[in-house]
Amino acid sequence: MKSPRNKPRVKPTSVVTGAAGFLGSHLTDLLLQRGHRVVGIDNLITGKVENIDHLAGCGEFRFIQQDVTEFLFLDGPVDYVWHFASPASPVDYAELPIQTLKVGSLGTHKALGLAKHKGARFLLASTSEVYGDPLVHPQTEDYWGNVNPIGPRGCYDEAKRFAEALAMAYHREHELETRIVRIFNTYGPRMRLNDGRVVPAFVSQALANKPLTVFGDGSQTRSFCYCSDLIDGIYRLMMSSFSEPVNIGNPRELTMTEFAREVIRATGSRSRIVFKPLPQDDPKQRRPNISRAKKLLDWEPVVGLSRGLKMTIRFFQKRAKRVGA
Ligand code: UDP
């Protein structure tokens, strides 16, 4: 394993953009557990302070409220830059299309610039959305994708595709150590109840005994990875020497109708299923081929759907109580 160009100090320093988000905050927790100092950056447009407020008073964590598309100035050494900032739910990025494009392009540029200036290693949180509505199934990293650049998902998909291209350009031209993870659907505690994604949508509907809103005919598929599995895979990728994209996700694939039934069973809900129109360009199928991660990182998910759902449901129950829902 190669180490970053900076000589490793006793405690490595990591910068996490999007640190108050769902995945950024779980990553921050893992890094602190593994002995990193962490500087978290977030402008809180989709991130939430409550995801990191348990870190108040932690001497190894510093939070900066800033938009990462603006110049990032940090004192002192940095060993790793983890670029996680971005709206990530289709509802969020449809509401914030320009900010989504800016954080994926200008924000990635600033984060890469910071890594270059500090001699740090850089990891881009990319996405299975780079495959668009995939014509290859399951998706392997060498598939180039089927993306509609001008559709409602274009702002996210193209921003992340640009971000990947920029990371590779910094790798090739500046010999920066870069890593690209393509994240497939991930779920777990700290997702926002109202972020529009299917897991919080179904779980909160089921807990309220309201109908579960399956879009389209419910035959479209997704594969859901529990957050701790995902973060473990991403940590391994950063510490590896592999600069090409790596899929991280759980290959167990379900239709959305099957998933709705699974949520109803796991919550013991009396909800029924109703069908709503399918959003434009909603991918028909998605499942990662994780051979590369298995081979290079010795990684595969270990948390099954029923255990992961149980932990997620417990979180949503607590949160619903707190907001008096
Ligand atoms: N979906 C659904 N009902 C909802 C929200 C989402 O049936 O209330 C479907 C959506 O159409 C998609 C899948 O669930 O096929 C996953 O959607 P999500 O927004 O979680 O993320 P995506 O994988 O599309 O980026």
Short mmCIF file of C-alpha atoms and ligand atoms in Angstrom, two decimals:
data_model
loop_
_atom_site.label_atom_id
_atom_site.label_comp_id
_atom_site.label_asym_id
_atom_site.label_seq_id
_atom_site.Cartn_x
_atom_site.Cartn_y
_atom_site.Cartn_z
CA MET A 1 0.00 0.00 0.00
CA LYS A 2 1.36 3.42 -0.95
CA SER A 3 1.04 6.18 1.61
CA PRO A 4 0.25 9.81 0.73
CA ARG A 5 3.16 11.99 -0.31
CA ASN A 6 3.06 13.75 3.05
CA LYS A 7 4.93 11.71 5.60
CA PRO A 8 2.32 10.07 7.83
CA ARG A 9 2.06 11.88 11.14
CA VAL A 10 1.08 10.18 14.37
CA LYS A 11 -2.51 11.12 13.66
CA PRO A 12 -3.52 11.50 10.01
CA THR A 13 -5.74 14.45 9.10
CA SER A 14 -8.79 13.89 6.92
CA VAL A 15 -10.99 16.52 5.32
CA VAL A 16 -14.56 15.36 4.70
CA THR A 17 -16.76 17.52 2.49
CA GLY A 18 -20.45 16.94 3.15
CA ALA A 19 -19.58 15.88 6.71
CA ALA A 20 -23.08 16.66 8.03
CA GLY A 21 -24.75 14.49 5.42
CA PHE A 22 -25.97 10.91 5.76
CA LEU A 23 -22.81 9.23 4.46
CA GLY A 24 -20.35 12.02 5.30
CA SER A 25 -21.30 11.85 8.98
CA HIS A 26 -20.95 8.04 9.13
CA LEU A 27 -17.57 8.35 7.41
CA THR A 28 -16.51 11.01 9.92
CA ASP A 29 -17.42 8.70 12.81
CA LEU A 30 -15.39 5.85 11.31
CA LEU A 31 -12.36 8.07 10.69
CA LEU A 32 -12.42 9.35 14.27
CA GLN A 33 -12.65 5.75 15.51
CA ARG A 34 -9.64 4.86 13.35
CA GLY A 35 -7.56 7.64 14.90
CA HIS A 36 -7.86 10.41 12.29
CA ARG A 37 -8.27 14.09 13.01
CA VAL A 38 -11.23 15.22 10.91
CA VAL A 39 -12.10 18.59 9.44
CA GLY A 40 -15.72 18.46 8.31
CA ILE A 41 -17.03 20.94 5.74
CA ASP A 42 -20.70 21.37 4.89
CA ASN A 43 -22.94 24.25 3.86
CA LEU A 44 -25.93 22.46 5.43
CA ILE A 45 -28.24 22.79 2.42
CA THR A 46 -29.06 19.10 2.64
CA GLY A 47 -26.77 18.08 5.53
CA LYS A 48 -28.04 18.37 9.10
CA VAL A 49 -26.21 19.51 12.24
CA GLU A 50 -28.01 16.77 14.19
CA ASN A 51 -25.93 14.19 12.24
CA ILE A 52 -22.76 15.51 13.86
CA ASP A 53 -23.92 17.11 17.09
CA HIS A 54 -22.73 14.05 19.04
CA LEU A 55 -19.21 15.21 18.09
CA ALA A 56 -19.52 18.53 19.93
CA GLY A 57 -16.58 18.73 22.32
CA CYS A 58 -14.57 16.10 20.42
CA GLY A 59 -11.07 17.60 20.21
CA GLU A 60 -10.21 15.70 17.04
CA PHE A 61 -13.15 17.08 15.05
CA ARG A 62 -13.51 20.55 13.63
CA PHE A 63 -16.52 21.75 11.65
CA ILE A 64 -16.47 24.49 9.04
CA GLN A 65 -19.76 25.68 7.59
CA GLN A 66 -18.84 26.52 4.04
CA ASP A 67 -19.91 25.92 0.47
CA VAL A 68 -17.19 23.74 -1.07
CA THR A 69 -17.53 25.48 -4.41
CA GLU A 70 -15.74 28.43 -2.78
CA PHE A 71 -12.00 28.50 -2.14
CA LEU A 72 -11.05 26.08 0.63
CA PHE A 73 -8.42 27.48 2.93
CA LEU A 74 -7.10 25.23 5.68
CA ASP A 75 -4.10 25.64 7.96
CA GLY A 76 -1.77 22.74 8.53
CA PRO A 77 -1.22 19.37 6.95
CA VAL A 78 -3.92 17.25 5.32
CA ASP A 79 -3.41 13.59 4.43
CA TYR A 80 -6.76 12.60 2.96
CA VAL A 81 -9.59 14.52 1.24
CA TRP A 82 -12.93 12.69 1.04
CA HIS A 83 -15.28 14.55 -1.31
CA PHE A 84 -18.82 13.64 -0.28
CA ALA A 85 -20.64 16.97 -0.59
CA SER A 86 -23.66 16.84 -2.92
CA PRO A 87 -27.42 16.66 -2.84
CA ALA A 88 -27.96 12.95 -3.50
CA SER A 89 -31.67 12.22 -3.54
CA PRO A 90 -33.55 12.63 -6.83
CA VAL A 91 -36.01 14.97 -5.06
CA ASP A 92 -33.16 17.10 -3.66
CA TYR A 93 -31.25 17.42 -6.86
CA ALA A 94 -34.41 18.19 -8.83
CA GLU A 95 -34.97 21.10 -6.39
CA LEU A 96 -31.30 22.15 -6.44
CA PRO A 97 -30.12 21.39 -9.98
CA ILE A 98 -27.63 24.25 -10.25
CA GLN A 99 -26.12 23.67 -6.82
CA THR A 100 -25.86 19.97 -7.68
CA LEU A 101 -23.98 20.77 -10.89
CA LYS A 102 -21.78 23.30 -9.08
CA VAL A 103 -20.78 21.03 -6.21
CA GLY A 104 -19.98 18.17 -8.61
CA SER A 105 -17.90 20.40 -10.89
CA LEU A 106 -16.60 23.50 -9.07
CA GLY A 107 -16.72 21.76 -5.66
CA THR A 108 -14.73 18.79 -6.98
CA HIS A 109 -12.25 21.23 -8.52
CA LYS A 110 -11.76 23.00 -5.17
CA ALA A 111 -11.47 19.71 -3.27
CA LEU A 112 -8.90 18.40 -5.78
CA GLY A 113 -7.03 21.70 -5.58
CA LEU A 114 -6.88 21.38 -1.80
CA ALA A 115 -5.59 17.79 -2.08
CA LYS A 116 -2.95 18.86 -4.61
CA HIS A 117 -1.81 21.81 -2.49
CA LYS A 118 -1.49 19.61 0.61
CA GLY A 119 -0.06 16.54 -1.16
CA ALA A 120 -3.06 14.59 0.15
CA ARG A 121 -4.81 11.57 -1.28
CA PHE A 122 -8.27 12.30 -2.73
CA LEU A 123 -11.41 10.16 -2.86
CA LEU A 124 -14.46 11.06 -4.91
CA ALA A 125 -17.87 9.83 -3.80
CA SER A 126 -19.28 9.01 -7.23
CA THR A 127 -22.44 7.10 -7.93
CA SER A 128 -24.16 4.30 -9.79
CA GLU A 129 -26.03 7.15 -11.53
CA VAL A 130 -23.02 7.46 -13.88
CA TYR A 131 -24.48 4.31 -15.50
CA GLY A 132 -27.81 6.12 -16.06
CA ASP A 133 -30.59 3.73 -17.09
CA PRO A 134 -28.14 0.88 -17.63
CA LEU A 135 -28.19 -1.40 -20.64
CA VAL A 136 -25.61 -3.69 -19.03
CA HIS A 137 -26.75 -5.66 -16.02
CA PRO A 138 -25.38 -6.06 -13.39
CA GLN A 139 -23.21 -2.98 -13.79
CA THR A 140 -19.44 -3.44 -14.11
CA GLU A 141 -17.03 -0.54 -13.80
CA ASP A 142 -16.03 -0.76 -17.46
CA TYR A 143 -19.60 0.03 -18.61
CA TRP A 144 -19.80 3.66 -19.86
CA GLY A 145 -23.45 4.17 -19.09
CA ASN A 146 -26.69 5.34 -20.67
CA VAL A 147 -27.35 8.85 -19.36
CA ASN A 148 -29.81 11.47 -20.56
CA PRO A 149 -27.79 14.67 -20.14
CA ILE A 150 -30.80 16.98 -20.37
CA GLY A 151 -33.30 15.01 -18.27
CA PRO A 152 -34.18 15.73 -14.64
CA ARG A 153 -31.36 13.49 -13.40
CA GLY A 154 -28.81 14.99 -15.79
CA CYS A 155 -27.68 17.59 -13.24
CA TYR A 156 -26.53 14.86 -10.85
CA ASP A 157 -25.38 12.24 -13.33
CA GLU A 158 -23.37 14.61 -15.49
CA ALA A 159 -21.89 16.45 -12.49
CA LYS A 160 -20.60 13.14 -11.15
CA ARG A 161 -19.36 12.04 -14.57
CA PHE A 162 -17.51 15.36 -14.89
CA ALA A 163 -16.15 14.89 -11.35
CA GLU A 164 -14.78 11.47 -12.30
CA ALA A 165 -13.16 12.93 -15.43
CA LEU A 166 -11.62 15.76 -13.37
CA ALA A 167 -10.27 13.35 -10.75
CA MET A 168 -8.64 11.26 -13.50
CA ALA A 169 -7.19 14.41 -15.11
CA TYR A 170 -5.59 15.44 -11.78
CA HIS A 171 -4.31 11.90 -11.43
CA ARG A 172 -2.80 11.87 -14.91
CA GLU A 173 -1.53 15.43 -15.12
CA HIS A 174 -0.53 16.14 -11.51
CA GLU A 175 0.06 12.54 -10.42
CA LEU A 176 -2.34 13.11 -7.57
CA GLU A 177 -3.33 9.93 -5.77
CA THR A 178 -7.04 9.68 -6.51
CA ARG A 179 -9.74 7.12 -5.73
CA ILE A 180 -13.26 6.91 -7.19
CA VAL A 181 -16.03 5.00 -5.49
CA ARG A 182 -19.30 4.42 -7.33
CA ILE A 183 -21.87 4.25 -4.58
CA PHE A 184 -25.03 2.22 -5.16
CA ASN A 185 -28.27 2.75 -3.18
CA THR A 186 -27.36 2.95 0.48
CA TYR A 187 -29.61 3.21 3.53
CA GLY A 188 -29.45 3.46 7.29
CA PRO A 189 -29.82 5.82 10.23
CA ARG A 190 -29.45 9.58 9.54
CA MET A 191 -31.24 9.55 6.19
CA ARG A 192 -33.71 12.42 6.19
CA LEU A 193 -37.30 11.34 6.71
CA ASN A 194 -38.46 13.56 3.88
CA ASP A 195 -35.56 13.29 1.43
CA GLY A 196 -37.84 11.53 -1.05
CA ARG A 197 -35.70 8.42 -1.42
CA VAL A 198 -37.44 5.11 -1.32
CA VAL A 199 -36.11 3.86 2.02
CA PRO A 200 -37.17 6.84 4.19
CA ALA A 201 -40.37 7.19 2.12
CA PHE A 202 -41.51 3.57 2.62
CA VAL A 203 -40.36 3.31 6.23
CA SER A 204 -42.05 6.52 7.34
CA GLN A 205 -45.24 5.61 5.43
CA ALA A 206 -45.27 2.12 6.98
CA LEU A 207 -44.69 3.46 10.50
CA ALA A 208 -47.65 5.81 10.07
CA ASN A 209 -49.80 2.96 8.59
CA LYS A 210 -50.17 5.10 5.45
CA PRO A 211 -50.10 3.60 1.94
CA LEU A 212 -46.65 2.90 0.51
CA THR A 213 -46.24 4.85 -2.72
CA VAL A 214 -44.67 2.54 -5.29
CA PHE A 215 -43.76 4.46 -8.45
CA GLY A 216 -44.59 2.99 -11.86
CA ASP A 217 -45.61 -0.67 -11.88
CA GLY A 218 -43.02 -1.41 -9.18
CA SER A 219 -40.99 -3.73 -11.41
CA GLN A 220 -37.92 -1.47 -11.42
CA THR A 221 -35.10 -2.88 -9.31
CA ARG A 222 -32.56 -1.54 -6.83
CA SER A 223 -29.98 -3.16 -4.55
CA PHE A 224 -29.67 -1.72 -1.05
CA CYS A 225 -26.43 -1.55 0.93
CA TYR A 226 -26.37 -0.84 4.66
CA CYS A 227 -24.32 2.26 5.49
CA SER A 228 -21.68 0.58 7.71
CA ASP A 229 -20.84 -1.89 4.93
CA LEU A 230 -20.50 0.93 2.44
CA ILE A 231 -18.26 3.07 4.64
CA ASP A 232 -16.02 0.08 5.39
CA GLY A 233 -15.59 -0.53 1.64
CA ILE A 234 -14.84 3.12 0.99
CA TYR A 235 -12.22 3.26 3.74
CA ARG A 236 -10.52 0.20 2.24
CA LEU A 237 -10.56 1.83 -1.19
CA MET A 238 -8.90 5.02 0.07
CA MET A 239 -6.17 2.96 1.72
CA SER A 240 -5.62 0.86 -1.44
CA SER A 241 -3.47 1.84 -4.40
CA PHE A 242 -6.22 1.61 -7.04
CA SER A 243 -7.08 4.79 -8.95
CA GLU A 244 -9.85 3.52 -11.26
CA PRO A 245 -13.52 3.45 -10.21
CA VAL A 246 -14.75 0.76 -7.85
CA ASN A 247 -18.43 -0.16 -7.32
CA ILE A 248 -19.44 -0.44 -3.69
CA GLY A 249 -22.93 -1.72 -3.02
CA ASN A 250 -24.94 -4.75 -2.09
CA PRO A 251 -25.70 -7.06 -5.02
CA ARG A 252 -29.01 -8.34 -3.60
CA GLU A 253 -31.55 -6.98 -6.08
CA LEU A 254 -35.27 -6.40 -5.41
CA THR A 255 -38.16 -4.92 -7.33
CA MET A 256 -39.73 -1.90 -5.64
CA THR A 257 -42.91 -3.90 -5.01
CA GLU A 258 -40.87 -6.62 -3.29
CA PHE A 259 -39.09 -3.96 -1.30
CA ALA A 260 -42.38 -2.36 -0.22
CA ARG A 261 -43.60 -5.77 1.02
CA GLU A 262 -40.32 -6.26 2.89
CA VAL A 263 -40.75 -2.89 4.64
CA ILE A 264 -44.38 -3.67 5.56
CA ARG A 265 -43.26 -7.00 7.04
CA ALA A 266 -40.31 -5.50 8.93
CA THR A 267 -42.41 -2.75 10.48
CA GLY A 268 -45.46 -4.96 11.16
CA SER A 269 -47.49 -2.23 9.46
CA ARG A 270 -51.11 -2.32 8.28
CA SER A 271 -50.20 -0.24 5.22
CA ARG A 272 -51.19 -1.22 1.73
CA ILE A 273 -49.39 -0.45 -1.51
CA VAL A 274 -50.55 2.24 -3.95
CA PHE A 275 -49.05 2.92 -7.37
CA LYS A 276 -48.02 6.43 -8.48
CA PRO A 277 -46.57 7.67 -11.79
CA LEU A 278 -42.97 6.73 -12.50
CA PRO A 279 -40.65 9.77 -12.51
CA GLN A 280 -38.95 10.52 -15.86
CA ASP A 281 -35.72 8.58 -16.55
CA ASP A 282 -36.10 6.43 -13.44
CA PRO A 283 -33.60 3.59 -14.06
CA LYS A 284 -35.34 0.26 -14.69
CA GLN A 285 -32.70 -1.88 -13.07
CA ARG A 286 -29.67 -1.46 -10.88
CA ARG A 287 -27.33 -3.96 -9.29
CA PRO A 288 -23.61 -3.66 -8.76
CA ASN A 289 -21.11 -6.20 -9.95
CA ILE A 290 -18.73 -6.11 -6.99
CA SER A 291 -16.02 -8.48 -8.28
CA ARG A 292 -13.51 -5.65 -8.40
CA ALA A 293 -14.10 -4.64 -4.76
CA LYS A 294 -13.95 -8.28 -3.68
CA LYS A 295 -10.68 -8.88 -5.47
CA LEU A 296 -8.89 -5.61 -4.76
CA LEU A 297 -10.25 -4.68 -1.35
CA ASP A 298 -11.24 -8.08 0.00
CA TRP A 299 -14.61 -6.45 0.65
CA GLU A 300 -18.19 -7.58 0.48
CA PRO A 301 -21.28 -6.52 2.42
CA VAL A 302 -22.12 -8.40 5.60
CA VAL A 303 -25.35 -6.73 6.79
CA GLY A 304 -28.43 -8.37 5.28
CA LEU A 305 -31.56 -6.42 4.41
CA SER A 306 -33.66 -7.56 7.37
CA ARG A 307 -30.98 -6.62 9.94
CA GLY A 308 -30.22 -3.33 8.20
CA LEU A 309 -33.91 -2.47 7.96
CA LYS A 310 -34.39 -3.21 11.66
CA MET A 311 -31.66 -0.70 12.62
CA THR A 312 -33.03 1.87 10.17
CA ILE A 313 -36.60 1.46 11.38
CA ARG A 314 -35.48 1.95 14.99
CA PHE A 315 -33.83 5.22 13.98
CA PHE A 316 -36.91 6.49 12.13
CA GLN A 317 -39.14 5.57 15.06
CA LYS A 318 -36.99 7.64 17.41
CA ARG A 319 -36.80 10.55 15.00
CA ALA A 320 -40.55 10.49 14.35
CA LYS A 321 -41.14 10.65 18.14
CA ARG A 322 -38.75 13.60 18.47
CA VAL A 323 -40.51 15.61 15.78
CA GLY A 324 -43.86 14.58 17.26
CA ALA A 325 -45.01 12.88 14.04
N1 UDP B 1 -39.62 5.03 -5.38
C1 UDP B 1 -40.91 4.59 -5.12
N2 UDP B 1 -41.64 5.26 -4.19
C2 UDP B 1 -41.17 6.33 -3.49
C3 UDP B 1 -39.85 6.77 -3.74
C4 UDP B 1 -39.11 6.10 -4.71
O1 UDP B 1 -41.37 3.61 -5.71
O2 UDP B 1 -41.93 6.88 -2.65
C5 UDP B 1 -38.83 4.29 -6.37
C6 UDP B 1 -38.18 5.18 -7.44
O3 UDP B 1 -39.06 5.41 -8.52
C7 UDP B 1 -36.98 4.33 -7.83
C8 UDP B 1 -36.63 3.58 -6.55
O4 UDP B 1 -37.75 3.68 -5.70
O5 UDP B 1 -37.34 3.39 -8.81
C9 UDP B 1 -35.43 4.17 -5.81
O6 UDP B 1 -35.64 5.55 -5.71
P1 UDP B 1 -34.69 6.52 -4.88
O7 UDP B 1 -35.32 7.88 -4.95
O8 UDP B 1 -34.46 5.96 -3.53
O9 UDP B 1 -33.29 6.55 -5.61
P2 UDP B 1 -32.73 6.19 -7.06
O10 UDP B 1 -32.25 4.80 -6.94
O11 UDP B 1 -33.83 6.30 -8.09
O12 UDP B 1 -31.66 7.18 -7.27
#
